[in-house]
Amino acid sequence: MGDILSLVLKRLGYGLITLLVISVIIFFMVELLPGDIAQAVLGQGATEENLAALREQMGLNDPAPVRYFEWLLGAIQGDFGASIISGERVSSVIGERFMNTLFLAAYAAVIAVPFAITLGIIVALLRNTLFDRVANVLTLTSISSPEFFLGYILILYFSVKWGMFPAIASLSQDMTIMELLERTFLPALTLVLVVTAHMMRMTRAAIINLLASPYIEMARLKGTPPWKVIVRHALPNAWAPIINVVALNLAYLITGVVLVEVVFVYPGIGQALVDAVSKRDFPIVQACCLIFAGTFILLNLAADVGAILTNPRLRHPK
Amino acid sequence: MADKKKSVLLEIKDLKIEGYTGEEWVPIIKGVDLTLHKGEVMGLIGESGAGKSTIGAAAMGYARDGTRISGGSIEFDGMELTTASESERRALRGKRIAYVAQSAAASFNPAHKIIDQHTEAPLHYRIQKRLEAQEDAMELYERLRLPNPKEIGFRYPHQVSGGQLQRAMTAMAMACRPDLIIFDEPTTALDVTTQIEVLAAIRDIVDQFDTAAIYITHDLAVVAQMADTIKVLLKGDEVEEAPTEEMLSNPKEDYTKSLWAVRSFQRPQKARPKDATPLISVQNVDAAYTGGVKVLDDVSFDIYEGMTVAVVGESGSGKSTTARVITGLLPPSNGQVLFKGEPLPASYLDRSKDQLRQSQMIYQMADTALNPKVRIADIIGRPAQFYSGLEGAALKARVDELLDLIELEPSQYYNRYPPELSGGQKQRIGIARALAAEPTFIICDEVTSALDQLVAEGILRLLDRLQNELNLAYMFITHDLATVRSIADEVVVMQHGKVVEQGPKDVMFKPPHHPYTDLLLSSVPEMDPNWLTTLLEERGVDNVGESADV
């Protein structure tokens, strides 16, 4: 087990280094953007003296590397500075929104991951049958349609025509969990439709890829029924690619939901990012980017560890 | 054994099987009959492409992906398999007919413990409860003389050696006490010393439970130990069938006779030239791979001009690593390699073009050693161009000359691609590619072990002719002692990265031997059907299970 631990620690180390590099890139990319923050805050009518005073106050006169390290030091402690527009702490602006995004992503993932993998197993079992083709066409259609389009279609039928679910997913503090699940069902369903195809097709491909292996033939020649050949003999060896594609899609559920949030007016981090970019609220943009990068790295790390843990050769060394 | 008057278990009549080439269905099995009685062991023998494995699978009512049973009947214990439903056929598999595959390492599922794979069929057919099935497995492991029978099943396949896995797979086939087991080349992937243990274990257990078996192999000597009757196949057709003793002593068909005669090629042994400098001299070489595991330990031997030195040993003995050191692919951690008395730089990167030209290699798997997307003319032409600077018409003439040398008609092969060639032809192209550099020394790494015996013999004869014409020195890496007997001048025996014995071939094949050489030599199966029995008696049956492979 020592081997696995050191492998995991090594991956974790690489993850941290990647995150550090990304933080440098994020900070200096924002730095490169044209325009003056002080000018943006005070507007066109500001006098030179006022601008200079504000720059001094915001620490904009310090050299960039100094500001970077101050920013990084704060970020490590969860303090991303203050919003330029409202003066609120960035963490209090996006903290709650990030939790909302996580909630929606988890909601979608809890439905999409088991659904996609089960469907993948079924189409692998029924490969090249009508069911396989229909499932392929449907999931490909859903992945090829833009999310906002899917979202509006769902709104059209589920809220406007049938009145089953609300079209707007705004939240309030006093909602029960059932209300919450009902209110956010349509955005979650939209996300499920977007990510299912990818995971299902990878599950199918990973399993079918193994069907030519000698141990699969051996299982068949032992009289093992076809579903058991797939579930017991192929699936355990197919986890590594499946876990990878699941992690990729989970990351997408968190970082790629901007459009869905906009369509359903859901108070998530994607909306906050869009707002901040249009208002040049750089501390918020930087914080969002860093959170997204961290999410990607963390999920990829989890996928790597998952792939290691499902490999019997690594789990049970000689 | 051969004349058991028992009832018929399996009756195959006029079996026809077709395979899909991607364009059309072509016949693979062209009407084979086979009758197997209860408790009888039949050997199916033939070269690759003879259809042995296909018939073996068909006996289970199973057609591999891309094949279909297109005619004839397969009757197992009164049940017609060709017309039975898939679920009826499946209900036989594992329970009444079991299968033992060629590579146990690939045929055990890496994700599950050995014993869980063993108990799968008995649990599926509700023959035993889990604990009963596990206890039964342990008992079978003990009968098959696996070490730690109570514990070994709880390991994963990669934690167990190849010979042990092959025995565990035989145990697995026995799990439901089937009436028939198909053994599909069960020892082909094993070293000779391990092969004996597996053969003995298989034979005992088949005897004990009076199981009928179809034993598929390309190795005559092996089948002679195992089978009551032998059926010879050629390209999907039966050649002849007879009881083992009769088949060995009195084969009727020419094809069978030619198979029997394969091991007859023997070229005269050459002696070392006096007062000559060795062409290649390996001196006190130690080598290790990254991670620090020492794989070569003080290896020294000489190869003289125009001579063949065979390097023999089991897998993992360091034969191929020695080749990597000589070619400079793996710089040694100690010692050196001399070429005509001059030290060669340790790494191939530091060697001159001329030094590189002198040593060439021919590989075991011609399939993977030739780029499938490159024309034959370019495969051979490239080294001729690189080392000799030939261009245009001169290059073409040289390629033609090389193709002539390896006995392939230049105009026919010049523009073809490797996948269009047979295994033997591919290996010839590999030889031509080595010759194109005009070397004085060629390393042949198991060049015949992937080939059928007749084809392999053709390659050996060709290598011998080329040696005489071009005065080449060969280092012949092999685990097959029959090959050593036919072509070597000197023999180097390796074990665990050390040279345990070396000398001229005639001396090496005569006693007294080093104990390891003795073990290797005596483990090579012989045609005598009583060879295995006699050998086991000599060695004392009890210690068979616990030798080298534990």
XYZ file of N, CA and C in Angstrom, chain B residues 312-509:
594
model
N 21.399 -20.402 -24.303
C 20.143 -21.031 -23.880
C 19.861 -20.747 -22.411
N 18.609 -20.867 -22.051
C 18.193 -20.637 -20.675
C 16.710 -20.365 -20.664
N 16.110 -20.378 -19.471
C 14.677 -20.131 -19.372
C 14.389 -18.643 -19.481
N 13.112 -18.288 -19.549
C 12.803 -16.865 -19.603
C 13.257 -16.226 -18.296
N 13.819 -15.029 -18.414
C 14.335 -14.351 -17.233
C 15.776 -14.713 -16.913
N 16.424 -15.513 -17.771
C 17.790 -15.912 -17.449
C 18.816 -14.882 -17.920
N 18.392 -13.897 -18.705
C 19.303 -12.836 -19.113
C 19.815 -12.956 -20.538
N 19.227 -13.879 -21.334
C 19.693 -14.055 -22.717
C 19.514 -12.787 -23.539
N 18.296 -12.264 -23.532
C 18.027 -11.094 -24.369
C 18.726 -9.852 -23.818
N 18.902 -9.780 -22.505
C 19.618 -8.651 -21.925
C 21.066 -8.645 -22.404
N 21.663 -9.838 -22.504
C 23.028 -9.928 -23.029
C 23.083 -9.350 -24.441
N 22.076 -9.676 -25.252
C 22.021 -9.135 -26.609
C 21.925 -7.617 -26.572
N 21.154 -7.089 -25.647
C 20.995 -5.637 -25.543
C 22.311 -4.968 -25.149
N 23.095 -5.653 -24.323
C 24.397 -5.094 -23.936
C 25.332 -5.098 -25.144
N 25.361 -6.211 -25.895
C 26.270 -6.304 -27.040
C 25.931 -5.235 -28.081
N 24.650 -5.008 -28.326
C 24.265 -4.021 -29.336
C 24.346 -2.588 -28.811
N 24.608 -2.436 -27.498
C 24.744 -1.091 -26.950
C 23.430 -0.458 -26.547
N 22.342 -1.218 -26.604
C 21.055 -0.654 -26.182
C 21.015 -0.495 -24.667
N 21.712 -1.359 -23.958
C 21.764 -1.277 -22.497
C 23.230 -1.268 -22.080
N 23.780 -0.074 -21.776
C 25.185 -0.031 -21.359
C 25.382 -0.848 -20.077
N 26.429 -1.677 -20.026
C 26.643 -2.499 -18.836
C 27.093 -1.642 -17.652
N 26.807 -2.100 -16.429
C 27.278 -1.351 -15.266
C 28.718 -1.726 -14.952
N 29.177 -2.842 -15.515
C 30.535 -3.309 -15.313
C 30.935 -4.153 -16.511
N 32.245 -4.241 -16.784
C 32.694 -5.091 -17.873
C 32.579 -4.410 -19.222
N 32.986 -5.127 -20.297
C 32.967 -4.519 -21.620
C 32.760 -5.553 -22.706
N 32.491 -5.039 -23.904
C 32.334 -5.902 -25.072
C 33.420 -5.519 -26.074
N 34.209 -6.519 -26.530
C 35.250 -6.243 -27.513
C 34.800 -6.713 -28.887
N 35.153 -5.930 -29.921
C 34.914 -6.349 -31.297
C 36.265 -6.476 -31.977
N 36.630 -7.677 -32.393
C 37.958 -7.960 -32.951
C 39.048 -7.409 -32.036
N 38.873 -7.557 -30.743
C 39.890 -7.134 -29.785
C 39.811 -5.686 -29.365
N 39.003 -4.878 -30.079
C 38.872 -3.456 -29.730
C 37.618 -3.260 -28.879
N 37.717 -2.533 -27.748
C 36.511 -2.312 -26.952
C 35.479 -1.474 -27.712
N 34.225 -1.873 -27.638
C 33.132 -1.103 -28.235
C 32.624 -0.101 -27.210
N 32.284 1.122 -27.630
C 31.659 2.056 -26.685
C 30.408 1.414 -26.077
N 30.164 1.742 -24.799
C 29.089 1.056 -24.077
C 27.719 1.321 -24.686
N 27.503 2.566 -25.116
C 26.190 2.899 -25.655
C 26.242 2.964 -27.174
N 25.193 2.528 -27.838
C 25.152 2.563 -29.299
C 25.263 3.994 -29.815
N 24.909 4.975 -28.957
C 24.968 6.373 -29.386
C 26.404 6.804 -29.669
N 27.362 6.157 -28.968
C 28.766 6.546 -29.129
C 29.498 5.688 -30.146
N 28.799 4.734 -30.770
C 29.487 3.859 -31.717
C 29.481 4.477 -33.115
N 30.525 4.155 -33.889
C 30.596 4.695 -35.242
C 29.651 3.904 -36.143
N 29.359 4.479 -37.298
C 28.469 3.826 -38.253
C 28.996 2.436 -38.597
N 30.317 2.332 -38.745
C 30.884 1.047 -39.126
C 30.731 0.023 -38.005
N 30.918 0.481 -36.753
C 30.713 -0.435 -35.624
C 29.265 -0.907 -35.550
N 28.344 0.027 -35.817
C 26.924 -0.343 -35.799
C 26.608 -1.345 -36.912
N 27.224 -1.107 -38.066
C 26.967 -1.951 -39.232
C 27.343 -3.409 -38.972
N 28.408 -3.603 -38.211
C 28.947 -4.956 -38.018
C 28.001 -5.886 -37.276
N 27.211 -5.338 -36.337
C 26.301 -6.187 -35.552
C 24.861 -5.875 -35.919
N 24.130 -6.878 -36.342
C 22.720 -6.692 -36.673
C 21.873 -7.667 -35.874
N 20.556 -7.408 -35.862
C 19.667 -8.279 -35.090
C 18.512 -8.807 -35.933
N 18.087 -10.014 -35.626
C 16.848 -10.562 -36.173
C 15.975 -10.910 -34.968
N 14.702 -10.564 -35.074
C 13.848 -10.636 -33.887
C 12.920 -11.836 -33.901
N 12.380 -12.130 -32.698
C 11.468 -13.262 -32.555
C 10.173 -13.034 -33.334
N 9.548 -11.868 -33.104
C 8.255 -11.629 -33.709
C 8.439 -10.815 -34.980
N 8.531 -11.503 -36.112
C 8.701 -10.784 -37.369
C 7.493 -9.871 -37.613
N 6.351 -10.287 -37.067
C 5.122 -9.499 -37.195
C 5.297 -8.077 -36.697
N 5.889 -7.939 -35.515
C 5.997 -6.618 -34.906
C 7.325 -5.955 -35.241
N 8.278 -6.717 -35.746
C 9.577 -6.133 -36.049
C 9.602 -5.483 -37.435
N 8.566 -5.727 -38.248
C 8.497 -5.087 -39.565
C 7.362 -4.071 -39.559
N 7.645 -2.876 -40.046
C 6.603 -1.855 -40.136
C 5.589 -2.261 -41.204
N 4.321 -2.475 -40.795
C 3.339 -2.999 -41.760
C 3.026 -2.042 -42.899
N 3.370 -0.767 -42.747
C 3.004 0.225 -43.763
C 4.159 0.534 -44.716
N 5.243 -0.212 -44.606
C 6.395 0.079 -45.467
C 6.592 -1.063 -46.452
N 6.876 -0.688 -47.709
C 7.113 -1.686 -48.760
C 8.327 -2.538 -48.414
N 8.295 -3.805 -48.838
C 9.432 -4.698 -48.631
C 10.708 -4.057 -49.175
N 10.606 -3.468 -50.376
C 11.789 -2.884 -51.007
C 12.413 -1.816 -50.111
N 11.568 -1.056 -49.395
C 12.095 0.011 -48.545
C 12.599 -0.524 -47.209
N 11.928 -1.590 -46.709
C 12.400 -2.192 -45.461
C 13.836 -2.671 -45.626
N 14.090 -3.336 -46.754
C 15.430 -3.872 -46.989
C 16.361 -2.785 -47.525
N 15.796 -1.880 -48.329
C 16.624 -0.860 -48.986
C 17.176 0.172 -48.018
N 16.397 0.453 -46.963
C 16.791 1.518 -46.030
C 18.174 1.274 -45.393
N 18.442 0.102 -44.794
C 19.792 -0.091 -44.234
C 20.872 -0.105 -45.317
N 20.541 -0.626 -46.515
C 21.542 -0.638 -47.589
C 21.924 0.785 -47.968
N 20.906 1.663 -47.977
C 21.128 3.067 -48.304
C 21.919 3.750 -47.184
N 21.519 3.470 -45.927
C 22.083 4.140 -44.766
C 23.549 3.766 -44.563
N 23.853 2.466 -44.659
C 25.215 2.024 -44.344
C 26.130 2.061 -45.556
N 25.584 1.764 -46.750
C 26.462 1.660 -47.915
C 26.298 2.820 -48.873
N 25.351 3.719 -48.594
C 25.159 4.899 -49.428
C 24.693 4.588 -50.837
N 24.012 3.451 -51.026
C 23.546 3.107 -52.370
C 22.325 3.934 -52.739
N 22.198 4.279 -54.028
C 21.041 5.046 -54.509
C 20.569 4.451 -55.824
N 19.341 4.767 -56.173
C 18.806 4.485 -57.511
C 18.963 3.045 -57.962
N 19.532 2.865 -59.123
C 19.619 1.540 -59.740
C 20.494 0.610 -58.910
N 21.567 1.153 -58.326
C 22.461 0.333 -57.512
C 21.715 -0.212 -56.295
N 20.882 0.663 -55.710
C 20.098 0.251 -54.546
C 19.122 -0.854 -54.925
N 18.452 -0.659 -56.071
C 17.473 -1.663 -56.501
C 18.161 -2.996 -56.763
N 19.334 -2.928 -57.372
C 20.076 -4.148 -57.651
C 20.441 -4.855 -56.351
N 20.821 -4.064 -55.360
C 21.209 -4.640 -54.072
C 19.997 -5.302 -53.384
N 18.838 -4.640 -53.441
C 17.625 -5.215 -52.840
C 17.269 -6.518 -53.549
N 17.362 -6.514 -54.892
C 17.088 -7.741 -55.645
C 18.018 -8.860 -55.211
N 19.290 -8.504 -55.059
C 20.294 -9.489 -54.679
C 19.968 -10.070 -53.298
N 19.539 -9.168 -52.365
C 19.199 -9.628 -51.011
C 17.980 -10.543 -51.039
N 16.977 -10.174 -51.845
C 15.783 -11.017 -51.937
C 16.149 -12.385 -52.519
N 17.064 -12.382 -53.476
C 17.552 -13.649 -54.023
C 18.207 -14.488 -52.931
N 19.002 -13.807 -52.099
C 19.722 -14.499 -51.030
C 18.771 -15.219 -50.080
N 17.621 -14.583 -49.787
C 16.685 -15.208 -48.852
C 15.640 -16.041 -49.593
N 15.907 -16.319 -50.863
C 15.092 -17.235 -51.665
C 13.660 -16.745 -51.866
N 13.496 -15.424 -52.011
C 12.201 -14.886 -52.406
C 12.386 -14.206 -53.761
N 11.489 -14.486 -54.681
C 11.593 -13.953 -56.041
C 11.451 -12.421 -56.011
N 12.520 -11.645 -56.366
C 12.476 -10.188 -56.226
C 11.269 -9.542 -56.890
N 10.961 -9.929 -58.142
C 9.893 -9.231 -58.851
C 8.544 -9.413 -58.157
N 8.398 -10.536 -57.428
C 7.118 -10.789 -56.766
C 6.985 -10.057 -55.445
N 8.097 -9.831 -54.748
C 7.999 -9.316 -53.392
C 8.380 -7.853 -53.270
N 9.043 -7.324 -54.298
C 9.601 -5.985 -54.231
C 8.597 -4.956 -53.731
N 7.384 -4.973 -54.274
C 6.399 -3.931 -53.961
C 5.341 -4.347 -52.948
N 5.547 -5.461 -52.271
C 4.506 -5.905 -51.344
C 4.746 -5.362 -49.941
N 3.739 -5.563 -49.088
C 3.798 -5.067 -47.703
C 3.789 -6.252 -46.738
N 4.402 -6.101 -45.557
C 4.521 -7.227 -44.622
C 3.207 -7.977 -44.339
N 2.053 -7.287 -44.124
C 0.865 -8.071 -43.776
C 0.438 -9.073 -44.851
N 0.950 -8.914 -46.098
C 0.565 -9.847 -47.151
C 1.389 -11.134 -47.105
N 2.389 -11.185 -46.225
C 3.303 -12.323 -46.228
C 2.985 -13.301 -45.106
N 3.442 -14.538 -45.280
C 3.285 -15.535 -44.224
C 4.362 -15.317 -43.161
N 4.214 -16.012 -42.022
C 5.171 -15.862 -40.920
C 6.607 -16.147 -41.340
N 6.790 -17.227 -42.093
C 8.136 -17.594 -42.524
C 8.718 -16.572 -43.490
N 7.859 -16.059 -44.392
C 8.345 -15.044 -45.353
C 8.740 -13.770 -44.633
N 7.938 -13.387 -43.615
C 8.270 -12.183 -42.849
C 9.625 -12.355 -42.175
N 9.843 -13.537 -41.611
C 11.120 -13.748 -40.935
C 12.265 -13.678 -41.942
N 12.024 -14.128 -43.175
C 13.054 -14.012 -44.215
C 13.358 -12.544 -44.520
N 12.304 -11.731 -44.558
C 12.528 -10.300 -44.789
C 13.365 -9.721 -43.637
N 13.068 -10.171 -42.407
C 13.866 -9.727 -41.263
C 15.335 -10.080 -41.432
N 15.581 -11.251 -41.989
C 16.962 -11.680 -42.221
C 17.610 -10.806 -43.292
N 16.858 -10.550 -44.373
C 17.402 -9.724 -45.460
C 17.735 -8.327 -44.953
N 16.890 -7.798 -44.068
C 17.141 -6.462 -43.530
C 18.448 -6.445 -42.739
N 18.687 -7.540 -41.977
C 19.944 -7.612 -41.229
C 21.127 -7.718 -42.185
N 20.954 -8.506 -43.257
C 22.054 -8.699 -44.204
C 22.370 -7.429 -44.989
N 21.367 -6.572 -45.158
C 21.547 -5.377 -45.987
C 22.680 -4.503 -45.474
N 22.945 -4.575 -44.160
C 24.009 -3.747 -43.592
C 25.382 -4.370 -43.812
N 25.440 -5.540 -44.425
C 26.678 -6.299 -44.605
C 27.391 -6.523 -43.286
N 26.724 -7.157 -42.324
C 27.326 -7.367 -41.013
C 28.276 -8.564 -41.012
N 29.071 -8.667 -39.956
C 29.869 -9.876 -39.762
C 29.285 -10.712 -38.636
N 28.335 -10.084 -37.904
C 27.814 -10.730 -36.704
C 26.319 -10.446 -36.614
N 25.517 -11.501 -36.422
C 24.072 -11.305 -36.309
C 23.565 -11.980 -35.035
N 22.760 -11.217 -34.281
C 22.106 -11.791 -33.106
C 20.721 -12.264 -33.531
N 20.466 -13.559 -33.355
C 19.164 -14.113 -33.713
C 18.417 -14.373 -32.408
N 17.405 -13.540 -32.110
C 16.715 -13.642 -30.815
C 15.452 -14.482 -30.979
N 15.535 -15.754 -30.659
C 14.376 -16.669 -30.735
C 13.718 -16.588 -32.110
N 14.512 -16.572 -33.177
C 13.947 -16.284 -34.495
C 12.997 -17.357 -34.996
N 13.060 -18.561 -34.452
C 12.181 -19.611 -34.979
C 11.071 -19.992 -34.006
N 11.044 -19.386 -32.807
C 10.108 -19.926 -31.816
C 8.661 -19.560 -32.099
N 8.421 -18.540 -32.940
C 7.029 -18.220 -33.264
C 6.573 -18.947 -34.533
N 7.439 -19.780 -35.092
C 7.118 -20.395 -36.393
C 6.795 -21.874 -36.244
N 6.033 -22.394 -37.204
C 5.783 -23.827 -37.242
C 7.082 -24.559 -37.537
N 7.079 -25.852 -37.158
C 8.339 -26.584 -37.231
C 8.926 -26.662 -38.638
N 8.071 -26.921 -39.627
C 8.605 -27.047 -40.986
C 9.164 -25.717 -41.479
N 8.427 -24.648 -41.172
C 8.862 -23.317 -41.590
C 10.150 -22.953 -40.847
N 10.179 -23.277 -39.550
C 11.363 -22.980 -38.740
C 12.583 -23.686 -39.317
N 12.377 -24.926 -39.740
C 13.502 -25.656 -40.306
C 14.031 -24.962 -41.559
N 13.108 -24.447 -42.397
C 13.519 -23.723 -43.596
C 14.381 -22.520 -43.243
N 13.965 -21.793 -42.166
C 14.730 -20.619 -41.733
C 16.121 -21.051 -41.239
N 16.181 -22.146 -40.485
C 17.479 -22.618 -39.983
C 18.410 -22.984 -41.130
N 17.836 -23.677 -42.123
C 18.672 -24.046 -43.284
C 19.183 -22.800 -44.003
N 18.294 -21.811 -44.142
C 18.693 -20.571 -44.810
C 19.818 -19.884 -44.034
N 19.660 -19.793 -42.710
C 20.684 -19.138 -41.898
C 22.013 -19.874 -42.029
N 21.935 -21.189 -42.087
C 23.152 -21.987 -42.220
C 23.840 -21.706 -43.556
N 23.026 -21.668 -44.641
C 23.598 -21.414 -45.964
C 24.259 -20.039 -46.008
N 23.553 -19.034 -45.433
C 24.085 -17.679 -45.446
C 25.386 -17.606 -44.659
N 25.431 -18.350 -43.553
C 26.658 -18.340 -42.752
C 27.844 -18.850 -43.564
N 27.609 -19.934 -44.301
C 28.693 -20.492 -45.099
C 29.102 -19.562 -46.232
N 28.094 -18.923 -46.869
C 28.411 -18.074 -48.026
C 29.060 -16.760 -47.600
N 28.597 -16.205 -46.482
C 29.018 -14.849 -46.114
C 29.934 -14.829 -44.895
N 30.281 -16.005 -44.382
C 31.145 -16.131 -43.223
C 30.638 -15.299 -42.038
N 29.357 -15.492 -41.708
C 28.740 -14.744 -40.618
C 28.934 -15.465 -39.291
N 29.004 -14.684 -38.218
C 28.945 -15.277 -36.876
C 27.549 -15.031 -36.330
N 26.980 -16.043 -35.668
C 25.652 -15.888 -35.076
C 25.716 -16.041 -33.566
N 24.947 -15.191 -32.884
C 24.630 -15.490 -31.494
C 23.158 -15.879 -31.518
N 22.887 -17.127 -31.182
C 21.555 -17.677 -31.363
C 20.876 -17.825 -30.011
N 19.989 -16.871 -29.702
C 19.288 -16.936 -28.426
C 18.087 -17.841 -28.568
N 17.965 -18.840 -27.714
C 16.829 -19.747 -27.847
C 16.581 -20.468 -26.533
N 15.342 -20.953 -26.380
C 15.102 -21.829 -25.238
C 14.833 -23.239 -25.751
N 14.948 -23.405 -27.074
C 14.596 -24.676 -27.689
C 15.871 -25.476 -27.963
N 16.051 -26.553 -27.209
C 17.302 -27.287 -27.325
C 17.414 -28.067 -28.635
N 16.266 -28.361 -29.264
C 16.323 -29.032 -30.564
C 17.004 -28.122 -31.587
N 16.689 -26.814 -31.490
C 17.331 -25.853 -32.382
C 18.829 -25.800 -32.118
N 19.183 -25.818 -30.842
C 20.602 -25.797 -30.480
C 21.313 -26.987 -31.100
N 20.704 -28.158 -30.942
C 21.299 -29.370 -31.494
C 21.546 -29.251 -32.989
N 20.606 -28.621 -33.716
C 20.769 -28.615 -35.166
C 21.770 -27.579 -35.658
N 21.949 -26.460 -34.985
C 22.777 -25.436 -35.631
C 23.988 -24.933 -34.835
N 24.083 -25.248 -33.538
C 25.127 -24.574 -32.750
C 26.497 -25.207 -32.919
N 27.532 -24.364 -32.787
C 28.901 -24.865 -32.647
C 29.284 -24.882 -31.173
N 28.879 -23.821 -30.478
C 29.176 -23.739 -29.058
C 27.890 -23.366 -28.331
N 27.842 -23.722 -27.056
C 26.644 -23.469 -26.278
C 27.014 -22.726 -24.992
N 26.222 -21.694 -24.675
C 26.359 -20.983 -23.406
C 25.038 -21.168 -22.660
N 25.102 -21.733 -21.453
C 23.883 -21.944 -20.681
C 23.778 -20.867 -19.609
N 22.660 -20.162 -19.591
C 22.481 -19.081 -18.613
C 21.332 -19.394 -17.662
N 21.500 -18.953 -16.401
C 20.434 -19.066 -15.411
C 20.567 -17.890 -14.459
N 19.474 -17.246 -14.163
C 19.450 -16.102 -13.243
C 20.562 -15.092 -13.545
N 20.791 -14.778 -14.823
C 21.756 -13.748 -15.190
C 23.215 -14.183 -15.142
N 23.462 -15.463 -14.851
C 24.848 -15.937 -14.836
C 25.035 -17.003 -15.894
N 26.299 -17.139 -16.364
C 26.627 -18.251 -17.238
C 26.942 -19.439 -16.341
N 26.143 -20.509 -16.445
C 26.427 -21.641 -15.563
C 27.350 -22.663 -16.220
N 27.358 -22.704 -17.542
C 28.228 -23.658 -18.211
C 28.390 -23.216 -19.657
N 29.570 -23.425 -20.253
C 29.718 -23.182 -21.681
C 30.780 -24.073 -22.272
N 30.653 -24.316 -23.587
C 31.630 -25.174 -24.244
C 31.141 -25.579 -25.615
N 31.956 -26.381 -26.347
C 31.532 -26.874 -27.658
C 30.287 -27.739 -27.523
N 29.462 -27.773 -28.576
C 28.163 -28.433 -28.482
C 28.301 -29.907 -28.128
N 29.231 -30.634 -28.815
C 29.313 -32.077 -28.573
C 29.650 -32.370 -27.111
N 30.501 -31.521 -26.531
C 30.846 -31.708 -25.118
C 29.643 -31.405 -24.228
N 28.935 -30.309 -24.588
C 27.824 -29.859 -23.744
C 26.695 -30.877 -23.710
N 26.490 -31.585 -24.839
C 25.372 -32.517 -24.869
C 25.734 -33.882 -24.292
